[in-house]
Amino acid sequence: MIDFHTHILPAVDDGSRSIDESLLMLRALSEQNTKKVILTPHFYADNESVDSFLNRRNEAYELLKAKAPSDSPNTVLGAEVRYYAGIGHLQELKKLRIDGTKLLLLEMPFSHWTEHSLSEVLDIAGRGNITLVLAHIERYLPFITGNIFQRLAESGVLFQANASFFDGFFKSAKAIKMLKENRIHFIGSDCHNTSERRPNMTTAFQTLNRRLGEYAAKKFFDYGNQLFLQNQI
Ligand SMILES: [Fe+2]
């Protein structure tokens, strides 16, 4: 199982505040049957340059790698990139992809899509060197109206849902429906700490097993792995 969205790197964003907390989060994910963890600290273009962000991120990663036990899940560097009008012109956008892949985790604003934002996202998706993955898709549902979903999907955009979407009877029913409609490709814990936003991949895993059955649940996670491999460069 891949945890596609985490804030585990120490002291890089509003996620883990220390290496000790990061190690606890990694261990929790290991106990939750998570084999691969994508490290996706927030990148806000209005706060700093891409290179400055990458330097800070990579330093934190060196520290994590030095301290993580050998039986920890496999970790891969990435970022959660906040959309802004004009992001398509950002020269270094490619550098924010998940390491070794074309995948880029994009966080959209919590407001209605405009024709401009949609065409900018579709333009990036159409370039061929970036596969966009929209972060925690369940948060944008009120804003994805009309045929926006369809146009995104037709352009090869993928969708990530948070594990918490699979918690609770009615919410998880909606999550499972979206998953069956191929509107969820990856699941992420979006964990920030060891308390109120802790790693919770078990929530999703158990719900999928219960509602879909073990075979179909495994097929879903296998499909995610396949998509990850297909996007390797
Ligand atoms: Fe996040």
PDB file of C-alpha atoms and ligand atoms in Angstrom:
ATOM      1  CA  MET A   1       0.000   0.000   0.000  1.00  0.00           C
ATOM      2  CA  ILE A   2       1.240   3.514  -0.847  1.00  0.00           C
ATOM      3  CA  ASP A   3       0.578   6.500   1.395  1.00  0.00           C
ATOM      4  CA  PHE A   4       0.529   9.110  -1.329  1.00  0.00           C
ATOM      5  CA  HIS A   5       0.287  12.272   0.779  1.00  0.00           C
ATOM      6  CA  THR A   6       2.209  12.936   4.018  1.00  0.00           C
ATOM      7  CA  HIS A   7       3.813  15.740   5.987  1.00  0.00           C
ATOM      8  CA  ILE A   8       6.391  13.594   7.745  1.00  0.00           C
ATOM      9  CA  LEU A   9       9.606  15.450   6.961  1.00  0.00           C
ATOM     10  CA  PRO A  10      10.731  17.229  10.127  1.00  0.00           C
ATOM     11  CA  ALA A  11      10.301  21.003  10.465  1.00  0.00           C
ATOM     12  CA  VAL A  12       9.694  21.753   6.792  1.00  0.00           C
ATOM     13  CA  ASP A  13       6.047  22.817   6.923  1.00  0.00           C
ATOM     14  CA  ASP A  14       3.109  22.579   9.334  1.00  0.00           C
ATOM     15  CA  GLY A  15       3.635  18.816   9.607  1.00  0.00           C
ATOM     16  CA  SER A  16       6.099  16.986  11.851  1.00  0.00           C
ATOM     17  CA  ARG A  17       7.926  19.343  14.185  1.00  0.00           C
ATOM     18  CA  SER A  18      10.885  17.117  15.025  1.00  0.00           C
ATOM     19  CA  ILE A  19      12.803  14.091  13.834  1.00  0.00           C
ATOM     20  CA  ASP A  20      11.394  12.088  16.751  1.00  0.00           C
ATOM     21  CA  GLU A  21       7.848  12.845  15.634  1.00  0.00           C
ATOM     22  CA  SER A  22       8.751  11.952  12.041  1.00  0.00           C
ATOM     23  CA  LEU A  23      10.109   8.587  13.152  1.00  0.00           C
ATOM     24  CA  LEU A  24       6.953   7.840  15.139  1.00  0.00           C
ATOM     25  CA  MET A  25       4.840   8.669  12.082  1.00  0.00           C
ATOM     26  CA  LEU A  26       6.926   6.417   9.861  1.00  0.00           C
ATOM     27  CA  ARG A  27       6.701   3.579  12.352  1.00  0.00           C
ATOM     28  CA  ALA A  28       2.919   3.989  12.570  1.00  0.00           C
ATOM     29  CA  LEU A  29       2.652   3.717   8.783  1.00  0.00           C
ATOM     30  CA  SER A  30       4.856   0.648   8.801  1.00  0.00           C
ATOM     31  CA  GLU A  31       2.484  -0.957  11.310  1.00  0.00           C
ATOM     32  CA  GLN A  32      -0.391  -0.013   8.974  1.00  0.00           C
ATOM     33  CA  ASN A  33       0.955  -2.195   6.198  1.00  0.00           C
ATOM     34  CA  THR A  34       2.238   0.786   4.198  1.00  0.00           C
ATOM     35  CA  LYS A  35       5.183  -0.154   2.013  1.00  0.00           C
ATOM     36  CA  LYS A  36       5.803   3.143   0.262  1.00  0.00           C
ATOM     37  CA  VAL A  37       5.441   6.657   1.666  1.00  0.00           C
ATOM     38  CA  ILE A  38       5.473   9.754  -0.514  1.00  0.00           C
ATOM     39  CA  LEU A  39       6.832  12.766   1.367  1.00  0.00           C
ATOM     40  CA  THR A  40       4.835  15.797   0.252  1.00  0.00           C
ATOM     41  CA  PRO A  41       5.584  18.966   2.239  1.00  0.00           C
ATOM     42  CA  HIS A  42       3.630  22.081   1.244  1.00  0.00           C
ATOM     43  CA  PHE A  43       5.127  24.291  -1.428  1.00  0.00           C
ATOM     44  CA  TYR A  44       3.739  27.816  -1.584  1.00  0.00           C
ATOM     45  CA  ALA A  45       5.193  29.850  -4.434  1.00  0.00           C
ATOM     46  CA  ASP A  46       4.364  33.142  -2.729  1.00  0.00           C
ATOM     47  CA  ASN A  47       6.536  32.201   0.261  1.00  0.00           C
ATOM     48  CA  GLU A  48       9.767  31.061  -1.347  1.00  0.00           C
ATOM     49  CA  SER A  49      11.528  29.975  -4.515  1.00  0.00           C
ATOM     50  CA  VAL A  50      11.444  26.390  -5.703  1.00  0.00           C
ATOM     51  CA  ASP A  51      15.182  25.978  -5.117  1.00  0.00           C
ATOM     52  CA  SER A  52      15.041  27.310  -1.575  1.00  0.00           C
ATOM     53  CA  PHE A  53      12.145  24.937  -0.822  1.00  0.00           C
ATOM     54  CA  LEU A  54      13.970  21.983  -2.346  1.00  0.00           C
ATOM     55  CA  ASN A  55      17.106  22.727  -0.325  1.00  0.00           C
ATOM     56  CA  ARG A  56      15.146  22.790   2.923  1.00  0.00           C
ATOM     57  CA  ARG A  57      13.209  19.678   1.961  1.00  0.00           C
ATOM     58  CA  ASN A  58      16.292  17.728   0.908  1.00  0.00           C
ATOM     59  CA  GLU A  59      18.159  18.603   4.122  1.00  0.00           C
ATOM     60  CA  ALA A  60      15.235  17.346   6.195  1.00  0.00           C
ATOM     61  CA  TYR A  61      15.202  14.172   4.105  1.00  0.00           C
ATOM     62  CA  GLU A  62      18.900  13.536   4.750  1.00  0.00           C
ATOM     63  CA  LEU A  63      18.192  13.739   8.463  1.00  0.00           C
ATOM     64  CA  LEU A  64      15.224  11.376   8.185  1.00  0.00           C
ATOM     65  CA  LYS A  65      17.165   8.839   6.127  1.00  0.00           C
ATOM     66  CA  ALA A  66      20.046   8.901   8.596  1.00  0.00           C
ATOM     67  CA  LYS A  67      17.745   8.172  11.551  1.00  0.00           C
ATOM     68  CA  ALA A  68      15.080   5.893  10.039  1.00  0.00           C
ATOM     69  CA  PRO A  69      15.438   2.200  10.911  1.00  0.00           C
ATOM     70  CA  SER A  70      16.212  -0.149   8.047  1.00  0.00           C
ATOM     71  CA  ASP A  71      12.771  -1.789   8.179  1.00  0.00           C
ATOM     72  CA  SER A  72      10.963   1.538   7.621  1.00  0.00           C
ATOM     73  CA  PRO A  73       8.679   1.916   4.597  1.00  0.00           C
ATOM     74  CA  ASN A  74      10.328   2.986   1.375  1.00  0.00           C
ATOM     75  CA  THR A  75      10.223   6.816   1.215  1.00  0.00           C
ATOM     76  CA  VAL A  76      10.054   8.966  -1.925  1.00  0.00           C
ATOM     77  CA  LEU A  77      10.410  12.747  -2.102  1.00  0.00           C
ATOM     78  CA  GLY A  78       7.648  14.911  -3.518  1.00  0.00           C
ATOM     79  CA  ALA A  79       5.707  18.051  -2.684  1.00  0.00           C
ATOM     80  CA  GLU A  80       2.159  19.267  -2.273  1.00  0.00           C
ATOM     81  CA  VAL A  81       2.087  22.216  -4.630  1.00  0.00           C
ATOM     82  CA  ARG A  82      -0.534  24.899  -4.030  1.00  0.00           C
ATOM     83  CA  TYR A  83      -2.146  26.107  -7.255  1.00  0.00           C
ATOM     84  CA  TYR A  84      -2.025  29.825  -8.057  1.00  0.00           C
ATOM     85  CA  ALA A  85      -3.016  31.698 -11.192  1.00  0.00           C
ATOM     86  CA  GLY A  86       0.078  31.631 -13.382  1.00  0.00           C
ATOM     87  CA  ILE A  87       1.568  28.393 -12.000  1.00  0.00           C
ATOM     88  CA  GLY A  88       1.807  27.129 -15.578  1.00  0.00           C
ATOM     89  CA  HIS A  89       4.587  29.662 -16.181  1.00  0.00           C
ATOM     90  CA  LEU A  90       6.686  28.394 -13.274  1.00  0.00           C
ATOM     91  CA  GLN A  91       9.846  27.169 -15.002  1.00  0.00           C
ATOM     92  CA  GLU A  92      10.861  24.849 -12.174  1.00  0.00           C
ATOM     93  CA  LEU A  93       7.472  23.150 -11.840  1.00  0.00           C
ATOM     94  CA  LYS A  94       8.965  19.879 -13.065  1.00  0.00           C
ATOM     95  CA  LYS A  95      11.392  19.857 -10.136  1.00  0.00           C
ATOM     96  CA  LEU A  96       8.407  19.495  -7.796  1.00  0.00           C
ATOM     97  CA  ARG A  97       7.316  16.173  -9.259  1.00  0.00           C
ATOM     98  CA  ILE A  98       7.559  13.053  -7.131  1.00  0.00           C
ATOM     99  CA  ASP A  99      11.121  11.828  -7.466  1.00  0.00           C
ATOM    100  CA  GLY A 100      11.743   9.645 -10.478  1.00  0.00           C
ATOM    101  CA  THR A 101       8.200  10.107 -11.797  1.00  0.00           C
ATOM    102  CA  LYS A 102       6.020  12.511 -13.780  1.00  0.00           C
ATOM    103  CA  LEU A 103       3.543  12.700 -10.887  1.00  0.00           C
ATOM    104  CA  LEU A 104       2.904  16.085  -9.280  1.00  0.00           C
ATOM    105  CA  LEU A 105       0.561  16.493  -6.309  1.00  0.00           C
ATOM    106  CA  LEU A 106      -1.462  19.676  -6.803  1.00  0.00           C
ATOM    107  CA  GLU A 107      -3.615  21.347  -4.170  1.00  0.00           C
ATOM    108  CA  MET A 108      -6.432  23.462  -5.557  1.00  0.00           C
ATOM    109  CA  PRO A 109      -7.982  26.483  -3.811  1.00  0.00           C
ATOM    110  CA  PHE A 110     -11.233  25.976  -1.884  1.00  0.00           C
ATOM    111  CA  SER A 111     -13.321  27.998  -4.279  1.00  0.00           C
ATOM    112  CA  HIS A 112     -15.131  27.463  -7.531  1.00  0.00           C
ATOM    113  CA  TRP A 113     -13.001  26.704 -10.533  1.00  0.00           C
ATOM    114  CA  THR A 114     -12.783  29.471 -13.080  1.00  0.00           C
ATOM    115  CA  GLU A 115     -12.416  28.919 -16.801  1.00  0.00           C
ATOM    116  CA  HIS A 116      -8.864  30.225 -16.358  1.00  0.00           C
ATOM    117  CA  SER A 117      -7.892  27.839 -13.568  1.00  0.00           C
ATOM    118  CA  LEU A 118      -9.383  24.897 -15.441  1.00  0.00           C
ATOM    119  CA  SER A 119      -7.626  25.731 -18.702  1.00  0.00           C
ATOM    120  CA  GLU A 120      -4.332  26.261 -16.869  1.00  0.00           C
ATOM    121  CA  VAL A 121      -4.596  22.861 -15.149  1.00  0.00           C
ATOM    122  CA  LEU A 122      -5.573  21.200 -18.434  1.00  0.00           C
ATOM    123  CA  ASP A 123      -2.657  22.914 -20.173  1.00  0.00           C
ATOM    124  CA  ILE A 124      -0.147  21.540 -17.624  1.00  0.00           C
ATOM    125  CA  ALA A 125      -1.747  18.105 -17.865  1.00  0.00           C
ATOM    126  CA  GLY A 126      -1.457  18.195 -21.641  1.00  0.00           C
ATOM    127  CA  ARG A 127       2.282  18.833 -21.731  1.00  0.00           C
ATOM    128  CA  GLY A 128       3.220  15.214 -21.332  1.00  0.00           C
ATOM    129  CA  ASN A 129       6.007  15.684 -18.806  1.00  0.00           C
ATOM    130  CA  ILE A 130       3.762  16.121 -15.779  1.00  0.00           C
ATOM    131  CA  THR A 131       0.927  13.879 -14.582  1.00  0.00           C
ATOM    132  CA  LEU A 132      -1.166  15.930 -12.209  1.00  0.00           C
ATOM    133  CA  VAL A 133      -2.644  14.289  -9.137  1.00  0.00           C
ATOM    134  CA  LEU A 134      -5.226  16.475  -7.412  1.00  0.00           C
ATOM    135  CA  ALA A 135      -4.764  16.304  -3.635  1.00  0.00           C
ATOM    136  CA  HIS A 136      -7.614  15.326  -1.282  1.00  0.00           C
ATOM    137  CA  ILE A 137     -10.229  15.418  -4.014  1.00  0.00           C
ATOM    138  CA  GLU A 138     -13.062  15.011  -1.487  1.00  0.00           C
ATOM    139  CA  ARG A 139     -12.498  18.565  -0.258  1.00  0.00           C
ATOM    140  CA  TYR A 140     -13.234  20.058  -3.665  1.00  0.00           C
ATOM    141  CA  LEU A 141     -16.412  18.177  -4.436  1.00  0.00           C
ATOM    142  CA  PRO A 142     -18.662  21.224  -3.944  1.00  0.00           C
ATOM    143  CA  PHE A 143     -16.514  23.100  -6.472  1.00  0.00           C
ATOM    144  CA  ILE A 144     -16.165  20.458  -9.158  1.00  0.00           C
ATOM    145  CA  THR A 145     -19.366  21.107 -10.999  1.00  0.00           C
ATOM    146  CA  GLY A 146     -20.647  20.497 -14.522  1.00  0.00           C
ATOM    147  CA  ASN A 147     -18.262  18.534 -16.677  1.00  0.00           C
ATOM    148  CA  ILE A 148     -15.073  19.592 -14.881  1.00  0.00           C
ATOM    149  CA  PHE A 149     -14.399  16.111 -13.503  1.00  0.00           C
ATOM    150  CA  GLN A 150     -14.793  14.593 -16.918  1.00  0.00           C
ATOM    151  CA  ARG A 151     -12.523  17.144 -18.598  1.00  0.00           C
ATOM    152  CA  LEU A 152      -9.830  16.603 -15.980  1.00  0.00           C
ATOM    153  CA  ALA A 153     -10.047  12.840 -16.279  1.00  0.00           C
ATOM    154  CA  GLU A 154      -9.939  12.981 -20.079  1.00  0.00           C
ATOM    155  CA  SER A 155      -6.711  14.981 -19.805  1.00  0.00           C
ATOM    156  CA  GLY A 156      -5.125  12.267 -17.715  1.00  0.00           C
ATOM    157  CA  VAL A 157      -5.437  14.030 -14.365  1.00  0.00           C
ATOM    158  CA  LEU A 158      -5.462  11.593 -11.441  1.00  0.00           C
ATOM    159  CA  PHE A 159      -7.153  12.014  -8.074  1.00  0.00           C
ATOM    160  CA  GLN A 160      -5.975  11.386  -4.518  1.00  0.00           C
ATOM    161  CA  ALA A 161      -8.351  11.042  -1.578  1.00  0.00           C
ATOM    162  CA  ASN A 162      -7.478  11.261   2.081  1.00  0.00           C
ATOM    163  CA  ALA A 163      -7.843   8.125   4.190  1.00  0.00           C
ATOM    164  CA  SER A 164     -10.294  10.024   6.425  1.00  0.00           C
ATOM    165  CA  PHE A 165     -12.751  10.104   3.487  1.00  0.00           C
ATOM    166  CA  PHE A 166     -13.181   6.372   4.118  1.00  0.00           C
ATOM    167  CA  ASP A 167     -14.219   6.940   7.726  1.00  0.00           C
ATOM    168  CA  GLY A 168     -17.896   6.950   8.734  1.00  0.00           C
ATOM    169  CA  PHE A 169     -20.816   5.210   7.081  1.00  0.00           C
ATOM    170  CA  PHE A 170     -22.164   7.874   4.709  1.00  0.00           C
ATOM    171  CA  LYS A 171     -18.833   9.490   3.891  1.00  0.00           C
ATOM    172  CA  SER A 172     -17.203   6.184   3.076  1.00  0.00           C
ATOM    173  CA  ALA A 173     -20.182   5.157   0.910  1.00  0.00           C
ATOM    174  CA  LYS A 174     -19.472   8.232  -1.199  1.00  0.00           C
ATOM    175  CA  ALA A 175     -15.747   7.438  -1.230  1.00  0.00           C
ATOM    176  CA  ILE A 176     -16.357   3.895  -2.424  1.00  0.00           C
ATOM    177  CA  LYS A 177     -18.741   5.133  -5.134  1.00  0.00           C
ATOM    178  CA  MET A 178     -16.081   7.546  -6.419  1.00  0.00           C
ATOM    179  CA  LEU A 179     -13.454   4.847  -6.289  1.00  0.00           C
ATOM    180  CA  LYS A 180     -15.627   2.538  -8.378  1.00  0.00           C
ATOM    181  CA  GLU A 181     -16.137   5.362 -10.899  1.00  0.00           C
ATOM    182  CA  ASN A 182     -12.356   5.669 -11.242  1.00  0.00           C
ATOM    183  CA  ARG A 183     -12.406   9.069  -9.546  1.00  0.00           C
ATOM    184  CA  ILE A 184      -9.938   8.048  -6.865  1.00  0.00           C
ATOM    185  CA  HIS A 185      -6.577   6.592  -7.836  1.00  0.00           C
ATOM    186  CA  PHE A 186      -4.442   7.071  -4.746  1.00  0.00           C
ATOM    187  CA  ILE A 187      -5.070   7.295  -1.019  1.00  0.00           C
ATOM    188  CA  GLY A 188      -3.010   9.384   1.363  1.00  0.00           C
ATOM    189  CA  SER A 189      -3.113   9.834   5.098  1.00  0.00           C
ATOM    190  CA  ASP A 190      -2.191  13.541   4.769  1.00  0.00           C
ATOM    191  CA  CYS A 191      -0.712  12.983   8.235  1.00  0.00           C
ATOM    192  CA  HIS A 192       0.765  16.036   9.951  1.00  0.00           C
ATOM    193  CA  ASN A 193       1.577  14.730  13.434  1.00  0.00           C
ATOM    194  CA  THR A 194       0.991  11.921  15.908  1.00  0.00           C
ATOM    195  CA  SER A 195      -2.159  13.369  17.455  1.00  0.00           C
ATOM    196  CA  GLU A 196      -5.178  14.840  15.671  1.00  0.00           C
ATOM    197  CA  ARG A 197      -3.804  14.329  12.135  1.00  0.00           C
ATOM    198  CA  ARG A 198      -1.957  11.064  12.647  1.00  0.00           C
ATOM    199  CA  PRO A 199      -1.239   8.375  10.042  1.00  0.00           C
ATOM    200  CA  ASN A 200      -4.547   6.572   9.454  1.00  0.00           C
ATOM    201  CA  MET A 201      -4.132   4.326   6.433  1.00  0.00           C
ATOM    202  CA  THR A 202      -5.786   1.503   8.368  1.00  0.00           C
ATOM    203  CA  THR A 203      -9.077   3.418   8.166  1.00  0.00           C
ATOM    204  CA  ALA A 204      -9.065   3.253   4.379  1.00  0.00           C
ATOM    205  CA  PHE A 205      -7.688  -0.268   4.243  1.00  0.00           C
ATOM    206  CA  GLN A 206     -10.370  -1.677   6.542  1.00  0.00           C
ATOM    207  CA  THR A 207     -13.214   0.169   4.821  1.00  0.00           C
ATOM    208  CA  LEU A 208     -12.117  -1.056   1.401  1.00  0.00           C
ATOM    209  CA  ASN A 209     -11.815  -4.624   2.637  1.00  0.00           C
ATOM    210  CA  ARG A 210     -15.201  -4.479   4.305  1.00  0.00           C
ATOM    211  CA  ARG A 211     -17.148  -2.758   1.538  1.00  0.00           C
ATOM    212  CA  LEU A 212     -15.424  -4.146  -1.548  1.00  0.00           C
ATOM    213  CA  GLY A 213     -14.036  -7.419  -0.299  1.00  0.00           C
ATOM    214  CA  GLU A 214     -10.363  -8.294  -0.003  1.00  0.00           C
ATOM    215  CA  TYR A 215      -9.896  -9.169  -3.656  1.00  0.00           C
ATOM    216  CA  ALA A 216     -11.269  -5.889  -5.045  1.00  0.00           C
ATOM    217  CA  ALA A 217      -9.471  -3.882  -2.352  1.00  0.00           C
ATOM    218  CA  LYS A 218      -6.188  -5.491  -3.312  1.00  0.00           C
ATOM    219  CA  LYS A 219      -6.944  -4.806  -6.974  1.00  0.00           C
ATOM    220  CA  PHE A 220      -7.443  -1.111  -6.206  1.00  0.00           C
ATOM    221  CA  PHE A 221      -4.112  -0.833  -4.388  1.00  0.00           C
ATOM    222  CA  ASP A 222      -2.380  -2.845  -7.138  1.00  0.00           C
ATOM    223  CA  TYR A 223      -3.792  -0.423  -9.707  1.00  0.00           C
ATOM    224  CA  GLY A 224      -2.310   2.502  -7.720  1.00  0.00           C
ATOM    225  CA  ASN A 225       1.082   0.778  -7.721  1.00  0.00           C
ATOM    226  CA  GLN A 226       0.783   0.221 -11.449  1.00  0.00           C
ATOM    227  CA  LEU A 227      -0.061   3.883 -12.103  1.00  0.00           C
ATOM    228  CA  PHE A 228       2.949   4.858 -10.024  1.00  0.00           C
ATOM    229  CA  LEU A 229       5.232   2.574 -12.046  1.00  0.00           C
ATOM    230  CA  GLN A 230       3.724   3.686 -15.376  1.00  0.00           C
ATOM    231  CA  ASN A 231       4.620   7.277 -14.516  1.00  0.00           C
ATOM    232  CA  GLN A 232       8.246   6.531 -13.758  1.00  0.00           C
ATOM    233  CA  ILE A 233      10.816   8.325 -15.909  1.00  0.00           C
TER     234      ILE A 233
HETATM  235 FE    FE B   1      -1.427  17.927   2.719  1.00  0.00          FE
END
